[in-house]
Amino acid sequence: MSAETSTHAHHVDTHAHGHDHHDHDHHHEPGFIRKYIFSEDHKTISKQFLITGIFWAIVGGLLSVLFRIQLGYPDADLTWMKPFLGKWISEEGQIVPEFYNALITMHGTILVFFVLTAGLSGTFSNFLIPLMIGARDMASGFLNMLSYWFFFLAGVIMFISFFLATGPASGGWTAYPPLNALHDASQGGVLGVDFWLVSMAVFIVSSLLGSLNYITTIINLRTKGMKMFRMPLPIWAFLLTAVIGVLSFPVLLSAAILLLFDRNLGTSFYLDAINLAGEPLANAGGSPILYQHLFWFLGHPEVYIIILPAMGMVSEILSVHSRKPIFGYTAMIYSLLAITVLSFIVWAHHMFMTGMNPFIGSIFVIFTLIIAVPSAIKVFNWLTTLWRGNIRLNPPMLFAIGFVSLFISGGLTGIFLGNSSIDIRLHDTYFVVAHFHLVMGVAAFFGMFAGVYHWFPKMFGRYMNQTLGYIHFWGTIAAAYLIFFPMHWEIALPRRYYTHSGFEAFSGFEQLNMFISTMAIISFALQLLFVFNFFYSIFFGRKVREMNPYGATTLEWTTPIRPGHGNWEGDIPEVHRWPYDYSKHGRDFIPQTEPLTQYEIEHGEHGDEHDSDIIKSEEHKG
Amino acid sequence: MEAAVSTTNAKELWSGGDSPFKVSYGKIMMWYFLISDTFTFAGLLISYGAIRSSQPKHDETNPLSWPDPNHVFNAGPGFHHAPLVFVTFMTFTLILSSVTMVRAVQEGHYMNRAGVLKWMALTILGGLVFVLSQAWEWTHLIHEGMTPSSNPFGAYSFGALFFLITGFHGFHVSVGVLLNSWAFIQTYRGVFDRRGHYEMIEKLGLYWHFVDLVWVYVFLAFYLF
Amino acid sequence: MATGWLIFIAIVLIVVVLFQVTRTLDLVGQLRGGERTTVEMTRFHAMLGLIFIALGMIGFFYSFPLFSDRMVDKHSSNNAIIISKMFLITLWVTGIVFVITNVLLFWFAWQFRHRPGNEAVHFAHSNKLEFIWTIVPTIVLTGLVVFGLQAWTEIMGPAEEDATVVEVTGQQFFWSSRYPGPDGKLGPRDNDLICADNPLGIVTREWVEHRRVTLAGSKKLNHVGEIEVLQNREKEIQELIKQYTAIIDGSPNKYIVAATQDTLALIEKELGKIPGKITIREKALDRINKKYTEEYIAAHADEFTWGYDDPMPSEVHVPVNKQAYLKIMALDVLHNFYIPHMDVKMDAVPGMPTSFKFTPLITTNDKRQELANNPAWSIIEEGDDKPRYAKFNYEVACAELCGTGHSAMKYTLVVDSQEDYDKWIAAQASKWSQVAGSLKLENGFSKYAPVPAPATPMATTTTTPSDTITISLK
């Protein structure tokens, strides 16, 4: 950071803390540790989340490469991995079944929680909320910092569990009891699950601290004129994501506490009538299904925690690079709200095959399929945003378009799965794996990539290498489709299988599996390209020379090229209009800070005459 | 002098254009935290409901049926065969401490440091008495043979749920006592006077009333029905 | 190794070159002016998008039939037929949306790309459009929900009175099954009664007594109980530890010391687990003694006889064209009884019996004949004497992660003609009534009850934890 901007940072810092942190005394330049490690600046914290997320994405991706090798190349000789993996590689050079289970478990846990929750929402909520609503920082910088360090601690605990003699948790990322409640039912159950649960508990604390901050900041710290219905869509998405997090994560916390008790204190919340390998356990009176209800009460909203921020950012990016307002701004907000509400009442569609009452199942079918309506609205609105636009295809825009495509392709298969009768066939098969990887795995990653490419100049004051970005995009979207589209053909194959070779019914997929595995490895290698581009560009990327390189309307582009702590050097700008005035009245864009002209009507305030918008604007051009 | 000027400017800037509830961020945050905590307790209490409904109802002849609370909780320090007397005392103490908390918040509004100190001290005392009473009750029950995995009075789950949920609640009370003590010291040192408001006491008050409210549900679940 | 390094170096070089090229491209783009580059890049990538979507759609339509014959064929049961119909309807609906929206997406990116002369239109809102694409998906989805729930109710509805009842039980890592005998009733079960001879814990007067003896031992029968076996083992290990410690302290040979230390670690681990195992058994014995009092047995005298005639065959047989009603149980962790061909899938939950019904429509034999026409099934594989189709069987798998041997929980379903089934079940019943007879005859401890072992799990992936001790009754 240049000396000049540092001074500003310091200057604004006094402003910031004058009101909020009475007991802090910040009248000196923060040292290295306060500035980069225990920083309370939302931008630094967001970068910490992003880089930690990238680390975990690499770990999680590597795990998937390992188990894809087992699935695609079961005969490959992996003896050379023995020095790293030890007894997890058999004498014949194969991954042992217990380790395979640990791999899929940790892959799921890491990607869902550490990468796509903390890495995605943590990064962009932190970075964009203050910048886009016009705030100097988060409501509580201290809690925000704690949020990151709790996340870090959760990661450390999870990482340690890899080095346990009995291995990390291996009972699936959902950690269903009794498998995960008993110490002797699997090796991962000996100690790995305890680490898993404690790590999750710490992670939940981190997530809560973060979410509380996001909500409070958005509600209370908007700049003058920033009405709720003038907020850019990413902010709406972050707000609702945080609301979902605040309401659903605590339920996982209670589920985890109960499971910890069952494991270590001899209680029977989830256990009943168990005879494990001839040992009649004394546990009585619990129900394994109870855990599933508690877990999925978080677990389903969790997929929206993952996808909503991506949706919000994609809406913004599509609009900016089409030079067109996002189509149906209010409809977008209401569909986000609808998804938020519905996300809490669909959880049992994960449990159609658990023997629960079929009538209750029917109710969940109805809610589940209703949730497809707001999703459909969003897709059509995105498409219409592109229609008659002036589209610049740079990497962020391509990733945003890729997101829409993947969200469509993965979302549609959800209509199969949400219908309980079809779910009888599809439950716990590779069809499910294909579905959720497309719709919330790869799609959310695309949202994240779009966000990183788009806001990288704001984050680091430099551009990422565009050509590498293009290669990264085309390689990744091709690989993603080539991995997960053919996977739908594996309807018959049950998931979480070490090998399908024991069954005649599951034969004939060896070559397909090999193809998918090859693609998975290629796609992983391609992501390293991104990682390289990311870190290289932080230090050596082309410098940003203009404040608003994309010609965007939102507030983050009114800050200095490398904003210090406090974001704006002078007063925070005032907001006078919604954030999507692109190509209006013959102007390429009108920033949010520009007051309405005398005869101009603000978007959303002119009744039902919107259809005539096109004509109006064309008249203005003339 | 520059600092003072920039502080006033900063105030305007920080408060932004909209502050819909005219409430400070700290209080909003506390409210959302309490909503979130409600869900944690709800998760536990729903588990309680689910497990309890799957157990046989109280039945003198069935040693594994749900126990009769009058039978389980019939002792206090120095007395026996007095069903629910001790827990009534505990509940009363906790509710009383909520009342004193209200008074402390009120005195905070008047910026009356001595008043805040007095009522906070009573609140802390109430909390401490509650936590200690609970510790006594736990010890007593463990002595009787009730642990998370066994229960001489009936269904095993009763013991497990009892220790889990009252323990989780007791943890909240203990945290509350610690926070209140910290605020007491801060008040004593005049930190809030210098700050110009006693909002911290108000936020802690919200938390304390919440913990009190949750106890009502815990009380209903284990002691009354 | 050398080739490995060469490949590695080659890859590094390629990456470096590639990166330099990309950097140069970026720089050249900047030198030529941002606007011109943006237009050209946009055109290039919009074109790539068209190619991508064209190839993607071709791949979609090409690969579907490529694998459709390898997905398990779905007409062997009524469930399969119902679900296939639902699947097809949904496939058409979603397929159309999939093609249209994806093609539009990339087409728009091409058609409305940034180029000189193209201007965006300020088109932000249209109630008419929003209304259309709220209402149309709602109607379509309502249709799918209605059809889906009809199918769901049909599959999950109550079973017919005369359905063939089979009880299946999952445990790590195999399935077992049980039929109601000639009396038409399945005997009650109790996990505490499970032992090697009574693997499902069936409750009869004899099995209760048997379990008491296997746990506590019996002087009269000259049998040592499991608890005592464990206590003896405890003493034995303590003795061994002394000996081994002496060896470690005394032996000059470091290899012997190392080996002894390893063994010592193993038996110490075993020793650590013994008290827990003893407690578990003592508690179980306590529960048995408390529950099965003479009054209790007298009060349930009727139920206690139901279990005598229950056959426990090593595979599931059901008659064709008749509803089969599965009662699904689990002993240890969650499992899921999954018959791919029949679209049968239901969790097995410890402590909570579940059920599922289906009507098989094609016998195993007919299915083999059907497959004989399929070239892929007519081949004779190496080391086999019969073609593939002749060995065909409906398979049962586990579809809920249950531990290390999850992928090895294979079981067999045989669909018989009614005639064959009647013969088979009669044979089973007579076989198992003999077993019951011998049990009743001794009236008490039946040490050598000839209970067939449950279907053996596949040996390849099922591993026994090395630290389990096998307790032999003999």
mmCIF file of C-alpha atoms in Angstrom, chain A residues 97-98 101 170-172 176-179 184-185 272-276 278-282 288-289 292 322-328 330-331 352-355 358 362 365-366 369 372-373 376-377 380-381 383-384 386-393 398 401 404-405 408-409 412 415-416 419-422 424-429 465-468 470-471 474 477-478 481 485 489 491-492 494-499 502-509 512 532 536 542 578 580-584 603 608 610-611 613-614 617-618 621, chain C residues 18-19 22-23 25-26 30 38 41-42 45-46 48-49 52 60 63-64 67 70-72 74 80 83-84 86-87 90-91 94 97-98 101-102 104-106 108-109 112-115 118-130 133-134 137-138 141 144-145 148-149 151-152 155-156 172-173 191-192 194 211 273 277 280-281 283-284 287 330-334 336 338 340-341 343-347 349-352 354 356 377 381 388 392 395-404 406-411 458 461:
data_model
loop_
_atom_site.group_PDB
_atom_site.id
_atom_site.type_symbol
_atom_site.label_atom_id
_atom_site.label_comp_id
_atom_site.label_asym_id
_atom_site.label_seq_id
_atom_site.Cartn_x
_atom_site.Cartn_y
_atom_site.Cartn_z
ATOM 1 C CA PRO A 97 -12.145 -48.693 1.607
ATOM 2 C CA GLU A 98 -12.079 -46.920 4.957
ATOM 3 C CA ASN A 101 -15.096 -43.188 2.868
ATOM 4 C CA SER A 170 -15.672 -41.307 7.425
ATOM 5 C CA GLY A 171 -19.413 -41.544 7.835
ATOM 6 C CA GLY A 172 -20.462 -39.063 5.144
ATOM 7 C CA TYR A 176 -25.711 -39.656 10.271
ATOM 8 C CA PRO A 177 -25.938 -41.630 13.466
ATOM 9 C CA PRO A 178 -25.736 -44.450 14.477
ATOM 10 C CA LEU A 179 -22.739 -44.924 12.151
ATOM 11 C CA ASP A 184 -16.679 -49.112 16.866
ATOM 12 C CA ALA A 185 -18.802 -48.981 13.724
ATOM 13 C CA ASP A 272 -32.117 -47.349 19.987
ATOM 14 C CA ALA A 273 -31.980 -51.143 19.891
ATOM 15 C CA ILE A 274 -28.466 -51.552 18.576
ATOM 16 C CA ASN A 275 -26.536 -54.758 18.368
ATOM 17 C CA LEU A 276 -23.143 -54.016 16.921
ATOM 18 C CA GLY A 278 -22.819 -59.233 18.578
ATOM 19 C CA GLU A 279 -22.520 -56.575 21.285
ATOM 20 C CA PRO A 280 -25.972 -55.645 22.584
ATOM 21 C CA LEU A 281 -25.608 -51.948 23.421
ATOM 22 C CA ALA A 282 -27.601 -50.550 26.306
ATOM 23 C CA PRO A 288 -31.649 -41.787 14.289
ATOM 24 C CA ILE A 289 -34.306 -39.999 12.242
ATOM 25 C CA GLN A 292 -31.718 -36.263 10.143
ATOM 26 C CA SER A 322 -24.677 -6.128 -20.613
ATOM 27 C CA ARG A 323 -24.892 -2.374 -20.018
ATOM 28 C CA LYS A 324 -28.530 -2.996 -19.182
ATOM 29 C CA PRO A 325 -30.527 -2.824 -15.960
ATOM 30 C CA ILE A 326 -31.129 -6.166 -14.313
ATOM 31 C CA PHE A 327 -34.510 -7.227 -15.560
ATOM 32 C CA GLY A 328 -37.216 -7.329 -12.901
ATOM 33 C CA THR A 330 -38.208 -6.214 -7.579
ATOM 34 C CA ALA A 331 -39.123 -9.652 -8.896
ATOM 35 C CA PHE A 352 -38.242 -39.511 1.548
ATOM 36 C CA MET A 353 -36.649 -42.933 1.910
ATOM 37 C CA THR A 354 -36.195 -42.946 5.667
ATOM 38 C CA GLY A 355 -39.522 -44.537 6.367
ATOM 39 C CA PRO A 358 -45.684 -40.856 3.235
ATOM 40 C CA SER A 362 -46.309 -35.456 0.064
ATOM 41 C CA VAL A 365 -43.011 -32.621 -2.322
ATOM 42 C CA ILE A 366 -45.382 -29.709 -2.791
ATOM 43 C CA LEU A 369 -41.538 -28.106 -6.247
ATOM 44 C CA ALA A 372 -38.693 -24.151 -8.454
ATOM 45 C CA VAL A 373 -40.971 -21.202 -9.307
ATOM 46 C CA ALA A 376 -37.431 -20.169 -12.727
ATOM 47 C CA ILE A 377 -38.311 -16.482 -12.383
ATOM 48 C CA PHE A 380 -35.932 -15.945 -17.066
ATOM 49 C CA ASN A 381 -35.003 -12.556 -15.652
ATOM 50 C CA LEU A 383 -32.054 -14.253 -19.807
ATOM 51 C CA THR A 384 -34.087 -11.114 -20.400
ATOM 52 C CA LEU A 386 -29.064 -10.275 -21.733
ATOM 53 C CA TRP A 387 -31.726 -9.687 -24.374
ATOM 54 C CA ARG A 388 -31.048 -6.504 -26.346
ATOM 55 C CA GLY A 389 -28.038 -5.755 -24.219
ATOM 56 C CA ASN A 390 -24.601 -4.644 -25.303
ATOM 57 C CA ILE A 391 -22.672 -7.574 -23.933
ATOM 58 C CA ARG A 392 -18.943 -7.406 -23.178
ATOM 59 C CA LEU A 393 -17.641 -10.925 -22.810
ATOM 60 C CA LEU A 398 -18.451 -15.453 -19.076
ATOM 61 C CA ILE A 401 -23.254 -16.720 -18.055
ATOM 62 C CA VAL A 404 -26.797 -19.350 -15.371
ATOM 63 C CA SER A 405 -26.250 -22.306 -17.674
ATOM 64 C CA ILE A 408 -30.447 -24.284 -15.258
ATOM 65 C CA SER A 409 -28.954 -27.683 -16.016
ATOM 66 C CA LEU A 412 -33.912 -28.945 -13.651
ATOM 67 C CA ILE A 415 -37.516 -31.412 -10.287
ATOM 68 C CA PHE A 416 -36.927 -35.158 -10.653
ATOM 69 C CA ASN A 419 -40.843 -35.589 -6.684
ATOM 70 C CA SER A 420 -40.869 -38.307 -4.059
ATOM 71 C CA SER A 421 -41.995 -41.087 -6.389
ATOM 72 C CA ILE A 422 -39.077 -40.542 -8.771
ATOM 73 C CA ILE A 424 -37.368 -43.812 -4.971
ATOM 74 C CA ARG A 425 -35.296 -44.561 -8.028
ATOM 75 C CA LEU A 426 -32.821 -41.727 -7.671
ATOM 76 C CA HIS A 427 -32.201 -41.500 -3.930
ATOM 77 C CA ASP A 428 -28.531 -42.007 -3.083
ATOM 78 C CA THR A 429 -27.448 -42.646 -6.660
ATOM 79 C CA ASN A 465 -4.574 -11.879 -16.546
ATOM 80 C CA GLN A 466 -7.493 -11.866 -18.967
ATOM 81 C CA THR A 467 -6.286 -14.550 -21.358
ATOM 82 C CA LEU A 468 -5.647 -17.013 -18.538
ATOM 83 C CA TYR A 470 -10.587 -17.078 -20.717
ATOM 84 C CA ILE A 471 -8.718 -20.382 -20.773
ATOM 85 C CA TRP A 474 -13.707 -22.540 -21.224
ATOM 86 C CA ILE A 477 -17.160 -25.169 -18.061
ATOM 87 C CA ALA A 478 -16.322 -27.893 -20.557
ATOM 88 C CA TYR A 481 -20.263 -30.500 -18.071
ATOM 89 C CA PHE A 485 -23.575 -34.456 -17.380
ATOM 90 C CA TRP A 489 -26.589 -41.692 -16.900
ATOM 91 C CA ILE A 491 -28.872 -43.547 -12.398
ATOM 92 C CA ALA A 492 -28.508 -47.116 -11.263
ATOM 93 C CA PRO A 494 -25.505 -46.115 -5.672
ATOM 94 C CA ARG A 495 -23.209 -43.358 -4.423
ATOM 95 C CA ARG A 496 -20.560 -43.629 -1.713
ATOM 96 C CA TYR A 497 -19.538 -47.032 -3.119
ATOM 97 C CA TYR A 498 -15.901 -47.956 -2.930
ATOM 98 C CA THR A 499 -16.435 -50.182 -5.931
ATOM 99 C CA GLY A 502 -19.470 -56.775 -6.953
ATOM 100 C CA PHE A 503 -22.803 -56.230 -8.675
ATOM 101 C CA GLU A 504 -23.974 -57.356 -12.084
ATOM 102 C CA ALA A 505 -26.639 -54.654 -11.993
ATOM 103 C CA PHE A 506 -24.006 -51.931 -11.697
ATOM 104 C CA SER A 507 -21.668 -53.199 -14.401
ATOM 105 C CA GLY A 508 -20.976 -51.518 -17.703
ATOM 106 C CA PHE A 509 -19.980 -48.129 -16.328
ATOM 107 C CA LEU A 512 -17.728 -43.882 -18.228
ATOM 108 C CA PHE A 532 -1.561 -19.089 -10.112
ATOM 109 C CA TYR A 536 0.593 -13.703 -9.562
ATOM 110 C CA ARG A 542 -1.514 -4.806 -14.582
ATOM 111 C CA TRP A 578 -31.394 2.555 -7.772
ATOM 112 C CA TYR A 580 -29.192 -0.237 -12.392
ATOM 113 C CA ASP A 581 -29.510 2.886 -14.476
ATOM 114 C CA TYR A 582 -27.636 1.597 -17.506
ATOM 115 C CA SER A 583 -28.240 2.850 -21.046
ATOM 116 C CA LYS A 584 -30.848 5.254 -19.786
ATOM 117 C CA HIS A 603 -37.217 3.189 -11.251
ATOM 118 C CA ASP A 608 -47.553 -0.220 -14.342
ATOM 119 C CA HIS A 610 -42.947 -0.238 -17.442
ATOM 120 C CA ASP A 611 -43.619 -1.797 -20.799
ATOM 121 C CA ASP A 613 -39.693 1.874 -20.932
ATOM 122 C CA ILE A 614 -38.098 0.778 -24.174
ATOM 123 C CA SER A 617 -35.487 5.408 -23.695
ATOM 124 C CA GLU A 618 -35.361 5.178 -27.459
ATOM 125 C CA LYS A 621 -31.771 8.804 -27.650
ATOM 126 C CA LEU C 18 1.635 -20.635 -22.122
ATOM 127 C CA PHE C 19 1.739 -18.031 -19.427
ATOM 128 C CA THR C 22 -1.126 -15.014 -22.311
ATOM 129 C CA ARG C 23 0.792 -12.118 -20.856
ATOM 130 C CA LEU C 25 -1.698 -11.275 -25.554
ATOM 131 C CA ASP C 26 -2.922 -9.115 -22.687
ATOM 132 C CA GLN C 30 -3.756 -3.016 -24.185
ATOM 133 C CA THR C 38 -13.018 -5.792 -26.193
ATOM 134 C CA MET C 41 -12.559 -10.685 -27.746
ATOM 135 C CA THR C 42 -16.296 -10.483 -27.280
ATOM 136 C CA HIS C 45 -15.896 -15.770 -27.194
ATOM 137 C CA ALA C 46 -19.488 -15.294 -28.251
ATOM 138 C CA LEU C 48 -17.003 -20.023 -28.915
ATOM 139 C CA GLY C 49 -20.203 -19.969 -26.881
ATOM 140 C CA PHE C 52 -19.950 -24.838 -27.133
ATOM 141 C CA PHE C 60 -26.524 -34.595 -24.936
ATOM 142 C CA SER C 63 -24.816 -39.896 -25.223
ATOM 143 C CA PHE C 64 -28.289 -40.526 -23.852
ATOM 144 C CA PHE C 67 -26.050 -45.477 -21.984
ATOM 145 C CA ARG C 70 -26.890 -49.870 -19.449
ATOM 146 C CA MET C 71 -29.136 -48.220 -16.927
ATOM 147 C CA VAL C 72 -30.914 -51.021 -15.152
ATOM 148 C CA LYS C 74 -37.114 -50.795 -15.484
ATOM 149 C CA ALA C 80 -40.580 -49.649 -11.893
ATOM 150 C CA ILE C 83 -41.741 -44.544 -11.740
ATOM 151 C CA SER C 84 -40.509 -44.930 -15.296
ATOM 152 C CA MET C 86 -43.143 -40.318 -14.061
ATOM 153 C CA PHE C 87 -39.504 -40.145 -15.012
ATOM 154 C CA THR C 90 -40.464 -35.134 -16.142
ATOM 155 C CA LEU C 91 -37.680 -35.798 -18.614
ATOM 156 C CA THR C 94 -37.377 -30.469 -18.146
ATOM 157 C CA VAL C 97 -36.808 -26.170 -20.856
ATOM 158 C CA PHE C 98 -33.184 -27.266 -20.704
ATOM 159 C CA THR C 101 -33.041 -21.797 -22.050
ATOM 160 C CA ASN C 102 -29.479 -22.953 -22.603
ATOM 161 C CA LEU C 104 -31.172 -18.824 -25.723
ATOM 162 C CA LEU C 105 -28.497 -17.991 -23.180
ATOM 163 C CA PHE C 106 -25.607 -18.494 -25.554
ATOM 164 C CA PHE C 108 -28.226 -13.889 -26.718
ATOM 165 C CA ALA C 109 -24.559 -13.661 -25.812
ATOM 166 C CA PHE C 112 -26.363 -8.879 -28.445
ATOM 167 C CA ARG C 113 -22.613 -8.778 -28.176
ATOM 168 C CA HIS C 114 -20.823 -5.481 -27.860
ATOM 169 C CA ARG C 115 -19.865 -4.181 -31.296
ATOM 170 C CA ASN C 118 -25.013 -2.040 -31.029
ATOM 171 C CA GLU C 119 -26.697 -0.259 -28.180
ATOM 172 C CA ALA C 120 -28.351 -1.648 -25.101
ATOM 173 C CA VAL C 121 -31.963 -0.866 -24.373
ATOM 174 C CA HIS C 122 -33.123 0.362 -20.992
ATOM 175 C CA PHE C 123 -35.674 -2.392 -20.475
ATOM 176 C CA ALA C 124 -35.967 -2.954 -16.743
ATOM 177 C CA HIS C 125 -39.338 -4.320 -16.003
ATOM 178 C CA SER C 126 -42.477 -5.843 -17.437
ATOM 179 C CA ASN C 127 -45.325 -7.028 -15.294
ATOM 180 C CA LYS C 128 -46.751 -8.931 -18.217
ATOM 181 C CA LEU C 129 -43.586 -10.979 -18.716
ATOM 182 C CA GLU C 130 -43.076 -11.557 -14.998
ATOM 183 C CA TRP C 133 -43.127 -16.770 -16.259
ATOM 184 C CA THR C 134 -44.531 -17.043 -12.808
ATOM 185 C CA PRO C 137 -43.952 -22.809 -14.288
ATOM 186 C CA THR C 138 -46.557 -22.887 -11.542
ATOM 187 C CA LEU C 141 -45.142 -27.888 -11.650
ATOM 188 C CA LEU C 144 -45.973 -32.729 -12.022
ATOM 189 C CA VAL C 145 -46.896 -32.605 -8.333
ATOM 190 C CA GLY C 148 -46.090 -37.461 -8.758
ATOM 191 C CA LEU C 149 -48.239 -37.670 -5.681
ATOM 192 C CA ALA C 151 -47.655 -42.350 -8.097
ATOM 193 C CA TRP C 152 -46.293 -41.844 -4.590
ATOM 194 C CA ILE C 155 -46.417 -47.043 -4.203
ATOM 195 C CA MET C 156 -46.488 -46.112 -0.528
ATOM 196 C CA GLN C 172 -22.576 -54.570 8.913
ATOM 197 C CA PHE C 173 -22.169 -55.841 6.188
ATOM 198 C CA ASN C 191 -31.622 -57.512 20.225
ATOM 199 C CA ASP C 192 -30.454 -58.736 23.615
ATOM 200 C CA ILE C 194 -28.802 -62.103 19.551
ATOM 201 C CA ARG C 211 -29.105 -66.553 25.819
ATOM 202 C CA LYS C 273 -11.763 -53.082 25.687
ATOM 203 C CA LYS C 277 -17.504 -55.742 26.786
ATOM 204 C CA ILE C 280 -22.341 -54.606 28.035
ATOM 205 C CA ARG C 281 -23.034 -58.305 28.614
ATOM 206 C CA LYS C 283 -26.303 -55.166 31.436
ATOM 207 C CA ALA C 284 -27.873 -57.295 28.716
ATOM 208 C CA ARG C 287 -32.278 -56.681 31.095
ATOM 209 C CA ALA C 330 -31.435 -52.918 10.954
ATOM 210 C CA LEU C 331 -29.315 -54.145 13.808
ATOM 211 C CA ASP C 332 -26.460 -51.671 14.039
ATOM 212 C CA VAL C 333 -26.393 -48.624 11.762
ATOM 213 C CA LEU C 334 -28.564 -47.262 8.971
ATOM 214 C CA ASN C 336 -31.052 -49.171 2.869
ATOM 215 C CA TYR C 338 -32.213 -51.404 -2.488
ATOM 216 C CA PRO C 340 -32.266 -51.730 -8.518
ATOM 217 C CA HIS C 341 -34.416 -53.700 -10.949
ATOM 218 C CA ASP C 343 -37.267 -49.727 -7.832
ATOM 219 C CA VAL C 344 -37.369 -50.800 -4.252
ATOM 220 C CA LYS C 345 -35.499 -48.565 -1.840
ATOM 221 C CA MET C 346 -36.130 -48.060 1.841
ATOM 222 C CA ASP C 347 -33.941 -47.248 4.810
ATOM 223 C CA VAL C 349 -33.316 -48.014 10.784
ATOM 224 C CA PRO C 350 -32.224 -49.533 14.088
ATOM 225 C CA GLY C 351 -35.123 -49.403 16.501
ATOM 226 C CA MET C 352 -37.643 -48.307 13.894
ATOM 227 C CA THR C 354 -39.823 -49.663 8.085
ATOM 228 C CA PHE C 356 -41.965 -51.221 1.464
ATOM 229 C CA TRP C 377 -25.538 -60.864 -22.144
ATOM 230 C CA GLU C 381 -16.973 -64.758 -19.867
ATOM 231 C CA ARG C 388 -23.866 -64.268 -18.644
ATOM 232 C CA PHE C 392 -28.499 -63.418 -13.983
ATOM 233 C CA GLU C 395 -29.571 -58.186 -6.812
ATOM 234 C CA VAL C 396 -30.071 -56.383 -3.557
ATOM 235 C CA ALA C 397 -27.644 -53.671 -2.494
ATOM 236 C CA CYS C 398 -27.283 -51.204 0.344
ATOM 237 C CA ALA C 399 -28.021 -47.578 -0.490
ATOM 238 C CA GLU C 400 -27.172 -45.829 2.754
ATOM 239 C CA LEU C 401 -23.546 -45.405 3.779
ATOM 240 C CA CYS C 402 -22.989 -47.959 6.524
ATOM 241 C CA GLY C 403 -19.228 -48.182 6.905
ATOM 242 C CA THR C 404 -16.230 -49.830 5.341
ATOM 243 C CA HIS C 406 -20.950 -50.613 2.366
ATOM 244 C CA SER C 407 -20.334 -51.604 -1.223
ATOM 245 C CA ALA C 408 -20.237 -55.289 -0.339
ATOM 246 C CA MET C 409 -23.742 -55.731 1.058
ATOM 247 C CA LYS C 410 -24.983 -57.918 -1.746
ATOM 248 C CA TYR C 411 -28.002 -60.126 -1.427
ATOM 249 C CA MET C 458 -18.245 -60.744 -0.183
ATOM 250 C CA THR C 461 -13.893 -55.826 1.020
#
